[in-house]
Coordinates of C-alpha atoms in Angstrom, one line a residue:
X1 CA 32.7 36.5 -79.3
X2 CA 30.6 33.3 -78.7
X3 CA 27.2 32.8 -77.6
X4 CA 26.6 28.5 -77.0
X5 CA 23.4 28.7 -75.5
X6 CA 20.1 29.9 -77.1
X7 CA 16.7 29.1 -78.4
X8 CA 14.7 29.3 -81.3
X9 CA 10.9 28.9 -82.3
X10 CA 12.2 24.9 -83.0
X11 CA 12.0 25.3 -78.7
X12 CA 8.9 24.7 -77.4
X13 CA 9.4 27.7 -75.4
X14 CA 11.7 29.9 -77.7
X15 CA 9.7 33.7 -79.5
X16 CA 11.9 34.2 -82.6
X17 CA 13.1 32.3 -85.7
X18 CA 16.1 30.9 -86.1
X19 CA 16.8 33.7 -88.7
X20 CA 15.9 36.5 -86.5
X21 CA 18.3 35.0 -83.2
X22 CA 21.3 34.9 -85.6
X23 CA 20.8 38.0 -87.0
X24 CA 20.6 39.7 -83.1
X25 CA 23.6 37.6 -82.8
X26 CA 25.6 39.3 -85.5
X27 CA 24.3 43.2 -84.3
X28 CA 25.5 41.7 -80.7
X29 CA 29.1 41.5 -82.1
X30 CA 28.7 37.5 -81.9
X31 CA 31.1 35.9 -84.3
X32 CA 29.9 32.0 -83.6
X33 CA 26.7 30.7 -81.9
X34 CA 25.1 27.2 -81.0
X35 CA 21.8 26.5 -81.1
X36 CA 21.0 24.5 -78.2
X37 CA 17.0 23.6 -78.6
X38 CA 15.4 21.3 -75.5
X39 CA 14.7 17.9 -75.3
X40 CA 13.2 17.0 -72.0
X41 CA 10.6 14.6 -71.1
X42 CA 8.1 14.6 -68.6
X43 CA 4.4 12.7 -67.7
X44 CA 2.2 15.6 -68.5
X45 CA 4.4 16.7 -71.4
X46 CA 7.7 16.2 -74.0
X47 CA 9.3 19.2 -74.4
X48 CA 11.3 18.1 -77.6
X49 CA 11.8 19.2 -80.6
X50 CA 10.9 18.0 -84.4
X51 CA 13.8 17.1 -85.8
X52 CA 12.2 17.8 -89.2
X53 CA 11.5 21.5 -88.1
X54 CA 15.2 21.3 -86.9
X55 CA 16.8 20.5 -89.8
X56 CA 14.6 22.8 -92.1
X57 CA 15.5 25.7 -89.7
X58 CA 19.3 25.6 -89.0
X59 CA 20.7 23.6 -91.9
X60 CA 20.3 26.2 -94.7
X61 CA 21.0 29.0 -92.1
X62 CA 23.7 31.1 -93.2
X63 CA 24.7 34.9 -91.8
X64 CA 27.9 36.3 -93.5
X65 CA 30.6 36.6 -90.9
X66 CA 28.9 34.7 -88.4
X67 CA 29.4 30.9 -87.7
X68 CA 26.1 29.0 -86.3
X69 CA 27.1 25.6 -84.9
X70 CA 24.0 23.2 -84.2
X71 CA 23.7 21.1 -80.6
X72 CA 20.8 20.7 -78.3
X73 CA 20.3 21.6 -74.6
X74 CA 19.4 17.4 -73.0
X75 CA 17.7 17.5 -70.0
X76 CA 20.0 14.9 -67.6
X77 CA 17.8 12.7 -65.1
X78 CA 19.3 9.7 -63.3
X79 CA 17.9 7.2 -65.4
X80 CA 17.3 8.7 -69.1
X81 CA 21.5 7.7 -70.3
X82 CA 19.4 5.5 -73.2
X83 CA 17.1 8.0 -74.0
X84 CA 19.8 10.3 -74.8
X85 CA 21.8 7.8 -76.9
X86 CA 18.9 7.4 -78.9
X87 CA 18.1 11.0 -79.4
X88 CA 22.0 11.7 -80.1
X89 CA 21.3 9.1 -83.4
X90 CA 18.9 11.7 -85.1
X91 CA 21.6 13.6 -86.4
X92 CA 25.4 14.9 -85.7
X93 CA 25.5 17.5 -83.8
X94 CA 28.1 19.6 -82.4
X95 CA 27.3 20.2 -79.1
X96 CA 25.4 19.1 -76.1
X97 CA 24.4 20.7 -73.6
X98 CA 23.3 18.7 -70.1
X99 CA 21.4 20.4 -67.9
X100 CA 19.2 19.6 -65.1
X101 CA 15.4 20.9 -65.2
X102 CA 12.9 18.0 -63.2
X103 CA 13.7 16.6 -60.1
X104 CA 10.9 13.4 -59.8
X105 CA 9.1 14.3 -63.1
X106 CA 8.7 17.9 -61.4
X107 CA 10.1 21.3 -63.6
X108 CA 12.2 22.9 -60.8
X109 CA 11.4 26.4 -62.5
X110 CA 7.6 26.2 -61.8
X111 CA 5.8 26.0 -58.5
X112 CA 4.2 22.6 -58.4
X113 CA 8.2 21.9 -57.4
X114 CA 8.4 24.2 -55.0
X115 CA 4.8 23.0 -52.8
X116 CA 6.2 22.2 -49.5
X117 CA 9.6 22.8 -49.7
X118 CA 11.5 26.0 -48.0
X119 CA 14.1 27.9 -50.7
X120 CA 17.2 26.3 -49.2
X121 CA 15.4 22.5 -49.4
X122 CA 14.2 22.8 -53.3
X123 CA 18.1 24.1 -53.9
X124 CA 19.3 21.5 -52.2
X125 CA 17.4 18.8 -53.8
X126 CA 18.1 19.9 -57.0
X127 CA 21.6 20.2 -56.3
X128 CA 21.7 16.5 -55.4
X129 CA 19.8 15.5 -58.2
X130 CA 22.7 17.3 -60.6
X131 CA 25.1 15.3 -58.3
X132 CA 23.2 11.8 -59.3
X133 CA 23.0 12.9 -63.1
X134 CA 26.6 14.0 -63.6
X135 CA 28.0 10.4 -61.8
X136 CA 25.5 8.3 -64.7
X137 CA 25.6 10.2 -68.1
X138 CA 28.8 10.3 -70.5
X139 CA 27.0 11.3 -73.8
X140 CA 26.7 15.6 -73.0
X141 CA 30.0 17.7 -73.5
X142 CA 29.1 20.7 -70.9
X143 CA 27.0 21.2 -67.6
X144 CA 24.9 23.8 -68.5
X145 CA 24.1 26.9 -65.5
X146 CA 24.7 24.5 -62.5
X147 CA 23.0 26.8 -60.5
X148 CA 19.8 27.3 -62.5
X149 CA 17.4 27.2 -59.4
X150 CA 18.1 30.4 -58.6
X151 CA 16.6 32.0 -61.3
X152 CA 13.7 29.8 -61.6
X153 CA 10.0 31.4 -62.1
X154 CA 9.0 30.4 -58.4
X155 CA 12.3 30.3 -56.5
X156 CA 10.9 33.4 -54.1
X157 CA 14.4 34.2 -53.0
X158 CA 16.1 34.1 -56.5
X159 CA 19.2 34.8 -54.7
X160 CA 22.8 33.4 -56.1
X161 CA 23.9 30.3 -54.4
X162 CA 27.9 30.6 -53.9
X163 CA 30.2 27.5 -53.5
X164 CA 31.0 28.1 -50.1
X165 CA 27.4 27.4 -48.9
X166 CA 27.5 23.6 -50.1
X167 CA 31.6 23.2 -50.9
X168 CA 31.5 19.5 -50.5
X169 CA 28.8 18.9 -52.9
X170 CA 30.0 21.4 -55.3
X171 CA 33.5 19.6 -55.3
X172 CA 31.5 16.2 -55.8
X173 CA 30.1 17.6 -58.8
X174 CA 32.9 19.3 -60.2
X175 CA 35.0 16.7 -59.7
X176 CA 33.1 14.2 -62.2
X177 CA 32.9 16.8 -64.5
X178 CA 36.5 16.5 -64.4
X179 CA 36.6 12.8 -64.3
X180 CA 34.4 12.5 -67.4
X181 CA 36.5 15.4 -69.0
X182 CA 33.1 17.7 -69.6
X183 CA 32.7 21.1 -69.1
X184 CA 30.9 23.2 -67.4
X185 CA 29.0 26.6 -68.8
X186 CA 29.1 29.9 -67.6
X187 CA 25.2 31.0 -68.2
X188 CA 24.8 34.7 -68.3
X189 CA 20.9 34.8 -68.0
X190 CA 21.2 35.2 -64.1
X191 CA 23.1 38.9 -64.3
X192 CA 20.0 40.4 -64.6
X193 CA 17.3 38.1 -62.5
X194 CA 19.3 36.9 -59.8
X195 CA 22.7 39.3 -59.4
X196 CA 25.5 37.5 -61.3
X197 CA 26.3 34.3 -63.8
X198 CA 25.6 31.0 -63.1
X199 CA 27.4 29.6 -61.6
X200 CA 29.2 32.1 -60.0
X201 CA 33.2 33.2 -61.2
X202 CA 34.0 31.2 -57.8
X203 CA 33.3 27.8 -58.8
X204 CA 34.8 28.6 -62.2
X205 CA 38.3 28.7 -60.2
X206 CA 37.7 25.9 -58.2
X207 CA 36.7 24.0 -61.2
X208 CA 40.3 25.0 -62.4
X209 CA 42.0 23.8 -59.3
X210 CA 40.4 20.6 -59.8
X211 CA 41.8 20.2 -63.2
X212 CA 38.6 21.1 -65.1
X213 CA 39.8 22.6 -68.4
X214 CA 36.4 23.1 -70.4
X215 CA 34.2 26.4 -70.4
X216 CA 31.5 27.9 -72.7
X217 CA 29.5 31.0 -72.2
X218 CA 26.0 31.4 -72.9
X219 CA 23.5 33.5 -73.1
X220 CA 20.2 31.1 -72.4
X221 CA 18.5 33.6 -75.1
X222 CA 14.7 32.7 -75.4
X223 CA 13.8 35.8 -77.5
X224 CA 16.1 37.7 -80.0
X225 CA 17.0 40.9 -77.4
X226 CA 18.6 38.7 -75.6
X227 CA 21.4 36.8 -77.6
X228 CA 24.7 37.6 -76.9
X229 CA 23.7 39.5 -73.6
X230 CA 26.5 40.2 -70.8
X231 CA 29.0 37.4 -72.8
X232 CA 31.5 39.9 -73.9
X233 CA 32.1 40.9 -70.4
X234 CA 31.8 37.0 -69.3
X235 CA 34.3 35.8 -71.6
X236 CA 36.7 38.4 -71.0
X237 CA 36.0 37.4 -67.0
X238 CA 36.6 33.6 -68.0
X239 CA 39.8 34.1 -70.2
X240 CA 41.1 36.0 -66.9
X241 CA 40.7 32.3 -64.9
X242 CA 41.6 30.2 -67.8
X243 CA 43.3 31.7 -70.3
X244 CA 40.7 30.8 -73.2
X245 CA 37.0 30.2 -73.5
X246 CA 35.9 27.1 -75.8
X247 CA 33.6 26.4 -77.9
X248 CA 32.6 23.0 -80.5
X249 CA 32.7 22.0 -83.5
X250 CA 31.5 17.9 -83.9
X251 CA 31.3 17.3 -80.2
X252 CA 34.9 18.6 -80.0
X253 CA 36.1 21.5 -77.5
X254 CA 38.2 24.1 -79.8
X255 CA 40.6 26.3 -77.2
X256 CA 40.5 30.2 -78.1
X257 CA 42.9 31.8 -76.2

């Protein structure tokens, strides 16, 4: 079983040690794992990690029967393509996450974003934004939990958005995920703060009809009782849809059927 999406203390926001998530992820029954630590940038702050710390932490890390694979969760904005080249020289990795966290400098999971804006507008926005970000960037393997708003800290709804409620802009999306032959992640965090995965099993077909042939499952773990939660059943719900569930090894997508 795979895990492709969690967070250390190398996060600035992550509560246990690199040690102590891949442990959790061997009781979970995990048999590989990716650390995917953030690099975002804003004005106020730059939530990115030292790749010093990084490299200390993950490259002498080593659990018997369990394979750890090292990649980085990039926050995507519409104009941050060189940033990311330049971040992608500090090392190899193999994986990247892309995922979409500001919208105008502002972190869609915290309320400053949400002043002035009904639940339905602040989706919407940062639904567009993902649009704009996945049309620019080449240098990320999978779009991570395309429907992250809906489990954000100040989303007052937190309610799961299905594709029918905006099926043109969905296909937009999924179709340059497609186009650009990336991926797109079926984040498990949501089960248990908003009612299901995001995105939901629905675009996950759609993404199929499309031609989209990519998917990774992961748990968004921040702290150690988290790893590995609800992925069992996920990837058994993915391998129904596509047949495998993938994961990477040097920014390569490895089919396990």
């Amino acid at each position: 079983m795979f895990d492709y999406h969690m967070h250390s203390t190398v996060s600035f926001d992550g509560h246990n040690s690199g040690l102590e998530m891949a442990l959790a992820a061997k009781n979970a029954g995990m048999r590989e794992i990716c650390f995917t630590d953030h690099v975002d940038y804003t004005e106020e702050m730059n939530m990115v990690f030292d790749p010093e710390v990084y490299h200390q932490v993950y490259d002498r890390l080593e659990i018997p029967g369990l394979l750890i694979r090292k990649g980085m969760e990039y926050g995507l904005t519409p104009d941050n393509q060189q940033q990311l080249k330049k971040d992608l020289l500090r090392r190899d990795y193999d994986f990247i996450l892309g995922s979409i966290h500001l919208v105008d400098g502002l972190d869609v999971y915290l309320e400053p974003y949400w002043q002035g804006k009904t639940p339905e507008q602040a989706a919407l926005i940062q639904l567009e934004q993902t649009l704009k970000c996945v049309q620019v960037h080449t240098d990320y393997d999978v779009l991570g939990h395309l429907t992250f708003i809906s489990k954000a800290k100040a989303n007052p709804v937190k309610s799961l958005i299905p594709y029918e409620t905006y099926p043109e802009l969905f296909d937009e999306i999924l179709k340059e995920l497609v186009r650009h032959d990336k991926g797109m992640e079926l984040n498990t965090s949501g089960i248990d703060r908003c009612g299901g995965p995001l995105p939901t099993l629905d675009f996950f077909r759609r993404f199929k009809e499309l031609g989209g042939k990519i998917v990774t499952v992961g748990s968004d773990a921040h702290t150690a009782d988290r790893v590995g939660q609800y992925t069992h059943e996920m990837v058994a719900q993915l391998k129904e849809i596509f047949g495998y569930v993938c994961t990477f090894e040097n920014r390569q997508p490895i089919f396990h059927k």
